[in-house]
């Protein structure tokens, strides 16, 4: 592997690791605040116990996420100095605001953890709401910076120099809206289905557990409400990517030839040499209708750009299929759960439904990682779309295999510590074992 490949692999591994905690950091405080809100309304102790436990889990994940986020900030400067030299003054504002949101979240999380008996119930619940709001805003600011890399605006670029910088315009770039919405709902879907799946597993073992029933209800509600909204934001994202990054959309669909009546291609093996997709399932006209709402909409293909500027079509296309496939399965499960609740209310949780949630528990995070692959691989070979190539931004420092190996060991160690802490927090101290169900 070359130093550029080691740098990309290290950055990709760091982002793939950190995004898990970013997603949980957005959604977990929402469920935590919901649990305490239900307690304040119903006075049922099970919701108070749930809020305590989810708060501790949020604190553990917040700490690990802070470590991986710090590593990422170092890597941006060390691995991509040319990028930070030029992009730093442009996207510095969202990163600064993200820092403000991060510290706000930390302050209110501290109040939530240690203020149970020192604050009024409403003030304590509001501190949990503030944790949730600041967690969402932290993600929003980081995603706007990434969106700028896909649709860079807010500056003048002449002779390799950036001038006339407008950080507000940069932060409100054309990709910001759909990326923010898509990422925020993705976090809620992924965390909601994972937590619902975990508690569905324990409910199957102990059907009388009020604790797991309450936890499953809150997590499933968040997941099932978020997934249809996520599909709508996905539709918005596809049409805006078609407008601002047609190359990425063409790779997502393995769409080689510019044409009208373009089909939607599912699966298959894209072949860049023959510009065909073998064994793929085509839905006639679907891509044209998706993009322009008309079958005769002309969809630009990869033939519109030089061959050396194509992203890895196989990786982008397969990642996109995995994301959409996982999303459709979760949407189907959410519709089933919604119908069951509408028909049977108090008896809506059946063993078959619980087993389905267990099997679908990891799908949200699989879709989340696959979607991130689409965003990042689909932008290549550019680090700033149309302005700076990734190869131009990498550090000239040799032997990048050394930091790659070091950080890989760090992430493996963090993963082991995290699994140990969460297992101890959620499994070894389950309510059944304490005899207080």
Short mmCIF file of C-alpha atoms in Angstrom, two decimals:
data_model
loop_
_atom_site.label_atom_id
_atom_site.label_comp_id
_atom_site.label_asym_id
_atom_site.label_seq_id
_atom_site.Cartn_x
_atom_site.Cartn_y
_atom_site.Cartn_z
CA UNK A 1 0.00 0.00 0.00
CA UNK A 2 1.13 3.57 -0.69
CA UNK A 3 1.27 6.30 1.97
CA UNK A 4 -1.86 7.86 0.42
CA UNK A 5 -3.71 4.56 0.82
CA UNK A 6 -2.55 4.21 4.44
CA UNK A 7 -3.72 7.79 5.14
CA UNK A 8 -7.12 7.11 3.59
CA UNK A 9 -7.43 3.79 5.41
CA UNK A 10 -6.58 5.42 8.75
CA UNK A 11 -9.05 8.27 8.21
CA UNK A 12 -11.74 5.87 7.04
CA UNK A 13 -11.25 3.59 10.04
CA UNK A 14 -11.38 6.54 12.44
CA UNK A 15 -14.56 7.90 10.89
CA UNK A 16 -16.22 4.47 10.76
CA UNK A 17 -15.44 4.05 14.48
CA UNK A 18 -16.41 7.56 15.56
CA UNK A 19 -19.66 7.71 13.61
CA UNK A 20 -21.06 4.92 15.79
CA UNK A 21 -20.66 7.07 18.90
CA UNK A 22 -21.82 10.20 17.12
CA UNK A 23 -25.05 8.42 16.18
CA UNK A 24 -25.63 7.09 19.69
CA UNK A 25 -24.74 10.52 21.11
CA UNK A 26 -27.55 12.04 19.04
CA UNK A 27 -30.28 9.48 19.78
CA UNK A 28 -29.55 8.08 23.24
CA UNK A 29 -30.18 11.37 25.11
CA UNK A 30 -33.54 11.65 23.32
CA UNK A 31 -34.62 8.28 24.72
CA UNK A 32 -33.15 9.19 28.10
CA UNK A 33 -35.26 12.37 28.25
CA UNK A 34 -38.31 10.45 27.00
CA UNK A 35 -37.93 7.91 29.82
CA UNK A 36 -37.77 10.61 32.49
CA UNK A 37 -40.68 12.43 30.85
CA UNK A 38 -42.80 9.27 31.09
CA UNK A 39 -41.79 8.95 34.75
CA UNK A 40 -42.87 12.51 35.51
CA UNK A 41 -46.20 11.84 33.81
CA UNK A 42 -46.99 8.34 35.14
CA UNK A 43 -44.83 8.13 38.32
CA UNK A 44 -44.00 4.52 37.39
CA UNK A 45 -40.58 3.65 38.92
CA UNK A 46 -39.64 1.55 35.90
CA UNK A 47 -39.23 4.71 33.79
CA UNK A 48 -37.05 6.30 36.46
CA UNK A 49 -34.84 3.19 36.52
CA UNK A 50 -34.66 3.31 32.74
CA UNK A 51 -33.64 6.98 32.72
CA UNK A 52 -30.88 6.21 35.27
CA UNK A 53 -29.49 3.36 33.19
CA UNK A 54 -29.64 5.12 29.84
CA UNK A 55 -27.96 8.16 31.42
CA UNK A 56 -25.03 6.00 32.57
CA UNK A 57 -24.81 4.36 29.14
CA UNK A 58 -24.87 7.78 27.49
CA UNK A 59 -22.01 8.92 29.75
CA UNK A 60 -19.86 5.91 28.81
CA UNK A 61 -20.46 6.37 25.09
CA UNK A 62 -19.96 10.14 25.40
CA UNK A 63 -16.51 9.58 26.94
CA UNK A 64 -15.41 7.11 24.26
CA UNK A 65 -16.83 9.35 21.54
CA UNK A 66 -14.87 12.30 22.95
CA UNK A 67 -11.64 10.28 22.69
CA UNK A 68 -12.29 9.13 19.11
CA UNK A 69 -13.38 12.65 18.13
CA UNK A 70 -10.14 14.10 19.52
CA UNK A 71 -8.16 11.53 17.53
CA UNK A 72 -10.02 12.61 14.39
CA UNK A 73 -9.21 16.28 14.93
CA UNK A 74 -5.50 15.42 15.21
CA UNK A 75 -5.66 13.25 12.10
CA UNK A 76 -7.18 16.05 10.02
CA UNK A 77 -4.13 18.21 10.68
CA UNK A 78 -1.48 15.49 10.59
CA UNK A 79 -2.69 13.50 7.57
CA UNK A 80 -4.23 16.25 5.45
CA UNK A 81 -2.22 19.48 6.09
CA UNK A 82 -2.91 20.98 2.65
CA UNK A 83 -6.64 20.49 3.13
CA UNK A 84 -6.64 22.13 6.56
CA UNK A 85 -4.40 24.97 5.32
CA UNK A 86 -6.99 26.00 2.74
CA UNK A 87 -10.26 24.69 4.21
CA UNK A 88 -9.58 25.61 7.84
CA UNK A 89 -10.53 29.31 7.50
CA UNK A 90 -13.68 28.34 5.55
CA UNK A 91 -15.11 25.53 7.71
CA UNK A 92 -13.61 26.66 11.00
CA UNK A 93 -16.95 28.17 12.09
CA UNK A 94 -18.98 24.92 12.14
CA UNK A 95 -16.15 23.15 13.95
CA UNK A 96 -16.05 25.98 16.53
CA UNK A 97 -19.83 25.79 16.99
CA UNK A 98 -19.54 22.01 17.31
CA UNK A 99 -17.10 22.56 20.16
CA UNK A 100 -19.61 24.90 21.85
CA UNK A 101 -22.37 22.30 21.46
CA UNK A 102 -20.05 19.58 22.78
CA UNK A 103 -19.25 21.50 25.97
CA UNK A 104 -22.92 22.40 26.42
CA UNK A 105 -23.78 18.72 26.17
CA UNK A 106 -21.06 17.83 28.68
CA UNK A 107 -22.29 20.44 31.21
CA UNK A 108 -25.93 19.37 31.05
CA UNK A 109 -25.01 15.67 31.05
CA UNK A 110 -23.11 16.31 34.28
CA UNK A 111 -26.17 18.05 35.76
CA UNK A 112 -28.36 15.16 34.64
CA UNK A 113 -26.06 12.51 36.15
CA UNK A 114 -25.45 14.20 39.51
CA UNK A 115 -28.54 16.36 39.94
CA UNK A 116 -31.20 13.73 40.62
CA UNK A 117 -31.83 14.82 44.21
CA UNK A 118 -30.47 18.35 43.97
CA UNK A 119 -32.74 19.83 41.29
CA UNK A 120 -36.50 20.05 40.90
CA UNK A 121 -37.93 17.21 38.75
CA UNK A 122 -38.82 19.58 35.89
CA UNK A 123 -35.42 21.30 35.97
CA UNK A 124 -33.70 17.91 35.95
CA UNK A 125 -35.80 16.72 33.01
CA UNK A 126 -35.04 19.97 31.13
CA UNK A 127 -31.33 19.33 31.66
CA UNK A 128 -31.86 15.99 29.88
CA UNK A 129 -33.69 17.78 27.06
CA UNK A 130 -30.71 20.13 26.74
CA UNK A 131 -28.36 17.14 26.48
CA UNK A 132 -30.51 15.84 23.61
CA UNK A 133 -30.66 19.22 21.83
CA UNK A 134 -26.92 19.89 22.13
CA UNK A 135 -26.16 16.33 21.00
CA UNK A 136 -28.23 16.88 17.84
CA UNK A 137 -26.65 20.31 17.22
CA UNK A 138 -23.15 18.88 17.65
CA UNK A 139 -23.88 16.45 14.83
CA UNK A 140 -25.49 19.17 12.69
CA UNK A 141 -22.38 21.38 12.76
CA UNK A 142 -19.98 18.54 11.89
CA UNK A 143 -22.19 17.37 9.03
CA UNK A 144 -22.35 20.89 7.54
CA UNK A 145 -18.54 20.84 7.35
CA UNK A 146 -18.64 17.51 5.54
CA UNK A 147 -21.41 18.82 3.28
CA UNK A 148 -19.14 21.71 2.31
CA UNK A 149 -16.55 19.19 1.08
CA UNK A 150 -19.25 17.86 -1.28
CA UNK A 151 -20.60 21.24 -2.43
CA UNK A 152 -17.90 23.85 -1.67
CA UNK A 153 -19.16 27.45 -1.73
CA UNK A 154 -18.44 30.64 0.21
CA UNK A 155 -15.10 31.63 -1.33
CA UNK A 156 -13.33 32.67 -4.51
CA UNK A 157 -10.79 30.23 -5.90
CA UNK A 158 -8.16 31.60 -8.31
CA UNK A 159 -4.67 30.35 -9.13
CA UNK A 160 -4.79 27.78 -6.35
CA UNK A 161 -5.63 30.37 -3.69
CA UNK A 162 -8.83 30.83 -1.62
CA UNK A 163 -10.04 34.38 -1.00
CA UNK A 164 -13.25 36.38 -0.26
CA UNK A 165 -14.18 33.79 2.38
CA UNK A 166 -17.77 33.81 3.67
CA UNK A 167 -18.01 31.18 6.46
CA UNK A 168 -21.81 31.57 6.79
CA UNK A 169 -22.37 30.83 3.11
CA UNK A 170 -19.95 27.92 3.41
CA UNK A 171 -21.84 26.47 6.36
CA UNK A 172 -25.18 26.86 4.53
CA UNK A 173 -23.88 25.08 1.42
CA UNK A 174 -26.30 23.29 -0.97
CA UNK A 175 -25.64 19.83 0.52
CA UNK A 176 -26.06 20.92 4.15
CA UNK A 177 -29.85 20.54 4.41
CA UNK A 178 -30.21 17.03 3.06
CA UNK A 179 -27.03 15.72 4.73
CA UNK A 180 -28.08 17.11 8.12
CA UNK A 181 -31.60 15.69 7.90
CA UNK A 182 -30.44 12.33 6.56
CA UNK A 183 -27.70 11.92 9.19
CA UNK A 184 -29.89 13.01 12.12
CA UNK A 185 -32.70 10.60 11.29
CA UNK A 186 -30.13 7.87 10.51
CA UNK A 187 -28.80 8.22 14.05
CA UNK A 188 -32.30 7.88 15.51
CA UNK A 189 -33.13 4.89 13.30
CA UNK A 190 -29.85 3.07 14.00
CA UNK A 191 -29.89 3.60 17.77
CA UNK A 192 -33.63 3.02 18.07
CA UNK A 193 -33.58 -0.34 16.26
CA UNK A 194 -30.43 -1.47 18.12
CA UNK A 195 -31.81 -0.67 21.58
CA UNK A 196 -35.23 -2.09 20.67
CA UNK A 197 -33.56 -5.28 19.45
CA UNK A 198 -31.56 -5.69 22.67
CA UNK A 199 -34.62 -5.29 24.88
CA UNK A 200 -36.72 -7.48 22.55
CA UNK A 201 -34.16 -10.24 23.17
CA UNK A 202 -34.57 -9.91 26.95
CA UNK A 203 -38.36 -9.70 26.64
CA UNK A 204 -38.36 -13.04 24.83
CA UNK A 205 -36.51 -14.52 27.81
CA UNK A 206 -38.69 -12.81 30.43
CA UNK A 207 -42.10 -11.74 29.11
CA UNK A 208 -43.11 -10.27 32.48
CA UNK A 209 -40.27 -7.74 32.71
CA UNK A 210 -41.76 -4.25 32.95
CA UNK A 211 -38.29 -2.77 32.58
CA UNK A 212 -37.58 -4.36 29.19
CA UNK A 213 -41.16 -3.77 28.00
CA UNK A 214 -40.88 -0.05 28.78
CA UNK A 215 -37.43 0.20 27.18
CA UNK A 216 -38.56 -1.69 24.08
CA UNK A 217 -41.61 0.56 23.72
CA UNK A 218 -39.62 3.81 23.81
CA UNK A 219 -36.84 2.58 21.52
CA UNK A 220 -39.25 0.99 19.03
CA UNK A 221 -41.36 4.16 18.94
CA UNK A 222 -38.30 6.28 18.12
CA UNK A 223 -37.16 3.83 15.44
CA UNK A 224 -40.56 3.31 13.82
CA UNK A 225 -41.38 7.04 13.67
CA UNK A 226 -37.92 7.94 12.33
CA UNK A 227 -37.57 5.35 9.55
CA UNK A 228 -40.34 6.72 7.23
CA UNK A 229 -38.96 10.23 7.73
CA UNK A 230 -35.51 8.86 6.90
CA UNK A 231 -36.84 7.43 3.62
CA UNK A 232 -38.28 10.86 2.72
CA UNK A 233 -34.97 12.58 3.45
CA UNK A 234 -33.26 9.91 1.33
CA UNK A 235 -35.48 10.87 -1.60
CA UNK A 236 -34.58 14.55 -1.07
CA UNK A 237 -30.89 13.65 -0.83
CA UNK A 238 -30.96 11.64 -4.08
CA UNK A 239 -32.46 14.52 -6.06
CA UNK A 240 -30.01 17.07 -4.64
CA UNK A 241 -27.04 14.76 -5.24
CA UNK A 242 -28.26 14.41 -8.85
CA UNK A 243 -28.18 18.21 -9.14
CA UNK A 244 -24.91 19.01 -7.37
CA UNK A 245 -22.88 15.76 -7.66
CA UNK A 246 -24.17 13.87 -10.73
CA UNK A 247 -20.96 11.82 -10.75
CA UNK A 248 -21.78 10.40 -7.31
CA UNK A 249 -25.36 9.55 -8.29
CA UNK A 250 -24.11 7.82 -11.46
CA UNK A 251 -21.74 5.69 -9.35
CA UNK A 252 -24.50 4.92 -6.82
CA UNK A 253 -26.62 3.53 -9.66
CA UNK A 254 -23.77 2.16 -11.79
CA UNK A 255 -25.22 4.43 -14.46
CA UNK A 256 -22.60 4.62 -17.23
CA UNK A 257 -24.56 6.13 -20.15
CA UNK A 258 -26.32 9.52 -20.16
CA UNK A 259 -29.90 8.83 -21.19
CA UNK A 260 -33.59 9.33 -20.53
CA UNK A 261 -35.82 6.50 -19.26
CA UNK A 262 -32.90 5.47 -17.03
CA UNK A 263 -33.55 2.31 -14.98
CA UNK A 264 -32.95 1.79 -11.28
CA UNK A 265 -30.30 -0.95 -11.01
CA UNK A 266 -30.37 -3.24 -7.96
CA UNK A 267 -27.30 -5.35 -7.20
CA UNK A 268 -25.15 -6.77 -9.98
CA UNK A 269 -21.45 -6.40 -10.73
CA UNK A 270 -20.51 -3.07 -12.36
CA UNK A 271 -17.85 -3.45 -15.07
CA UNK A 272 -16.05 -0.18 -15.87
CA UNK A 273 -14.44 -1.64 -18.99
CA UNK A 274 -17.65 -2.71 -20.73
CA UNK A 275 -19.69 0.00 -18.93
CA UNK A 276 -22.35 -2.52 -18.01
CA UNK A 277 -23.69 -4.08 -14.80
CA UNK A 278 -23.82 -7.85 -14.96
CA UNK A 279 -26.58 -9.75 -13.13
CA UNK A 280 -28.22 -6.52 -11.88
CA UNK A 281 -32.01 -6.26 -11.59
CA UNK A 282 -33.34 -3.26 -13.53
CA UNK A 283 -36.56 -1.38 -12.75
CA UNK A 284 -37.39 0.43 -16.03
CA UNK A 285 -37.60 4.26 -15.90
CA UNK A 286 -37.33 4.28 -12.09
CA UNK A 287 -34.13 6.36 -11.87
CA UNK A 288 -35.47 9.03 -14.25
CA UNK A 289 -38.74 9.19 -12.29
CA UNK A 290 -36.85 9.35 -8.98
CA UNK A 291 -34.72 12.27 -10.12
CA UNK A 292 -37.12 14.30 -12.23
CA UNK A 293 -40.54 12.73 -11.51
CA UNK A 294 -40.83 12.00 -15.25
CA UNK A 295 -39.72 8.96 -17.27
CA UNK A 296 -38.12 11.14 -19.96
CA UNK A 297 -35.84 12.92 -17.48
CA UNK A 298 -32.27 12.73 -18.76
CA UNK A 299 -29.90 11.35 -16.09
CA UNK A 300 -26.19 12.15 -16.59
CA UNK A 301 -23.98 9.07 -16.61
CA UNK A 302 -20.34 8.44 -15.86
CA UNK A 303 -19.60 9.09 -19.55
CA UNK A 304 -19.90 12.82 -18.74
CA UNK A 305 -16.62 12.94 -16.80
CA UNK A 306 -13.03 11.82 -17.52
CA UNK A 307 -12.30 8.20 -16.61
CA UNK A 308 -9.58 9.21 -14.10
CA UNK A 309 -12.21 11.14 -12.08
CA UNK A 310 -14.55 8.20 -11.58
CA UNK A 311 -15.01 6.99 -8.00
CA UNK A 312 -14.81 3.28 -7.24
CA UNK A 313 -18.12 2.36 -8.89
CA UNK A 314 -18.39 -1.12 -7.37
CA UNK A 315 -17.89 0.10 -3.79
CA UNK A 316 -20.28 3.03 -4.14
CA UNK A 317 -22.99 1.00 -5.91
CA UNK A 318 -22.86 -1.93 -3.48
CA UNK A 319 -22.77 0.38 -0.44
CA UNK A 320 -25.80 2.24 -1.78
CA UNK A 321 -27.68 -1.05 -2.31
CA UNK A 322 -26.86 -2.22 1.22
CA UNK A 323 -28.08 1.09 2.68
CA UNK A 324 -31.34 1.08 0.70
CA UNK A 325 -31.96 -2.64 1.28
CA UNK A 326 -31.48 -2.34 5.05
CA UNK A 327 -33.69 0.74 5.09
CA UNK A 328 -36.52 -1.03 3.27
CA UNK A 329 -36.40 -3.99 5.67
CA UNK A 330 -36.59 -1.63 8.67
CA UNK A 331 -39.43 0.31 7.02
CA UNK A 332 -41.37 -2.93 6.57
CA UNK A 333 -40.83 -3.87 10.21
CA UNK A 334 -41.94 -0.41 11.34
CA UNK A 335 -45.13 -0.70 9.28
CA UNK A 336 -45.83 -4.12 10.80
CA UNK A 337 -45.27 -2.77 14.33
CA UNK A 338 -47.50 0.22 13.59
CA UNK A 339 -50.31 -1.98 12.30
CA UNK A 340 -50.00 -4.30 15.32
CA UNK A 341 -50.20 -1.34 17.73
CA UNK A 342 -53.17 0.15 15.88
CA UNK A 343 -55.12 -3.13 15.98
CA UNK A 344 -54.25 -4.53 19.40
CA UNK A 345 -52.87 -1.63 21.50
CA UNK A 346 -51.92 -3.25 24.85
CA UNK A 347 -51.28 -6.68 23.21
CA UNK A 348 -49.31 -5.43 20.23
CA UNK A 349 -45.99 -6.99 21.29
CA UNK A 350 -46.02 -10.56 19.95
CA UNK A 351 -43.12 -13.07 20.04
CA UNK A 352 -42.81 -12.96 16.24
CA UNK A 353 -42.55 -9.17 16.31
CA UNK A 354 -39.91 -9.31 19.06
CA UNK A 355 -37.86 -11.89 17.13
CA UNK A 356 -38.00 -9.66 14.06
CA UNK A 357 -36.67 -6.70 16.06
CA UNK A 358 -33.84 -8.90 17.39
CA UNK A 359 -32.84 -9.92 13.86
CA UNK A 360 -33.07 -6.33 12.59
CA UNK A 361 -31.16 -4.81 15.54
CA UNK A 362 -27.88 -4.22 13.64
CA UNK A 363 -29.47 -3.11 10.34
CA UNK A 364 -29.58 0.58 11.28
CA UNK A 365 -25.86 0.78 11.93
CA UNK A 366 -25.09 -1.33 8.84
CA UNK A 367 -27.12 1.17 6.79
CA UNK A 368 -25.42 4.08 8.57
CA UNK A 369 -21.92 2.84 7.74
CA UNK A 370 -22.92 1.96 4.16
CA UNK A 371 -24.41 5.43 3.69
CA UNK A 372 -21.22 7.02 4.95
CA UNK A 373 -19.25 4.90 2.45
CA UNK A 374 -21.49 6.27 -0.33
CA UNK A 375 -20.85 9.85 0.80
CA UNK A 376 -17.07 9.49 1.11
CA UNK A 377 -16.19 7.00 -1.66
CA UNK A 378 -18.62 8.74 -3.99
CA UNK A 379 -16.73 12.04 -3.67
CA UNK A 380 -13.37 10.54 -4.64
CA UNK A 381 -10.90 11.39 -6.11
CA UNK A 382 -11.78 14.79 -4.62
CA UNK A 383 -11.35 15.83 -1.00
CA UNK A 384 -12.97 19.19 -1.88
CA UNK A 385 -15.31 18.41 -4.75
CA UNK A 386 -14.03 19.88 -8.01
CA UNK A 387 -11.33 21.94 -6.22
CA UNK A 388 -8.69 19.79 -4.53
CA UNK A 389 -7.92 16.11 -5.07
CA UNK A 390 -7.27 13.83 -2.10
CA UNK A 391 -3.80 13.02 -3.42
CA UNK A 392 -2.92 16.75 -3.33
CA UNK A 393 -3.95 17.13 0.32
CA UNK A 394 -2.08 14.23 1.92
CA UNK A 395 0.96 14.85 4.09
CA UNK A 396 4.40 14.37 2.47
CA UNK A 397 5.52 12.51 5.61
CA UNK A 398 6.62 8.93 4.73
CA UNK A 399 5.96 5.66 6.57
CA UNK A 400 2.28 6.30 7.32
CA UNK A 401 1.97 2.59 8.08
CA UNK A 402 3.28 3.44 11.58
CA UNK A 403 0.42 5.77 12.68
CA UNK A 404 -2.05 3.50 10.87
CA UNK A 405 -0.90 0.51 12.95
CA UNK A 406 -0.79 2.57 16.17
CA UNK A 407 -4.30 3.96 15.79
CA UNK A 408 -5.65 0.54 14.81
CA UNK A 409 -4.36 -0.80 18.15
CA UNK A 410 -5.93 2.19 19.96
CA UNK A 411 -9.34 1.51 18.39
CA UNK A 412 -9.15 -2.21 19.19
CA UNK A 413 -8.32 -1.34 22.82
CA UNK A 414 -11.17 1.21 23.00
CA UNK A 415 -13.59 -1.36 21.56
CA UNK A 416 -12.63 -3.95 24.18
CA UNK A 417 -13.01 -1.41 27.01
CA UNK A 418 -16.36 -0.25 25.65
CA UNK A 419 -17.79 -3.77 25.32
CA UNK A 420 -16.63 -4.56 28.87
CA UNK A 421 -18.20 -1.41 30.35
CA UNK A 422 -21.50 -1.74 28.49
CA UNK A 423 -21.76 -5.45 29.32
CA UNK A 424 -21.20 -4.63 32.98
CA UNK A 425 -23.65 -1.74 32.89
CA UNK A 426 -26.53 -3.33 31.00
CA UNK A 427 -26.24 -7.10 31.33
CA UNK A 428 -24.58 -8.01 34.60
CA UNK A 429 -26.77 -5.56 36.54
CA UNK A 430 -30.05 -6.33 34.75
CA UNK A 431 -33.13 -5.74 36.91
CA UNK A 432 -33.95 -9.45 37.02
CA UNK A 433 -30.61 -10.15 38.66
CA UNK A 434 -31.28 -7.52 41.28
CA UNK A 435 -34.72 -8.98 41.94
CA UNK A 436 -36.50 -5.65 41.58
CA UNK A 437 -38.68 -6.26 38.54
#
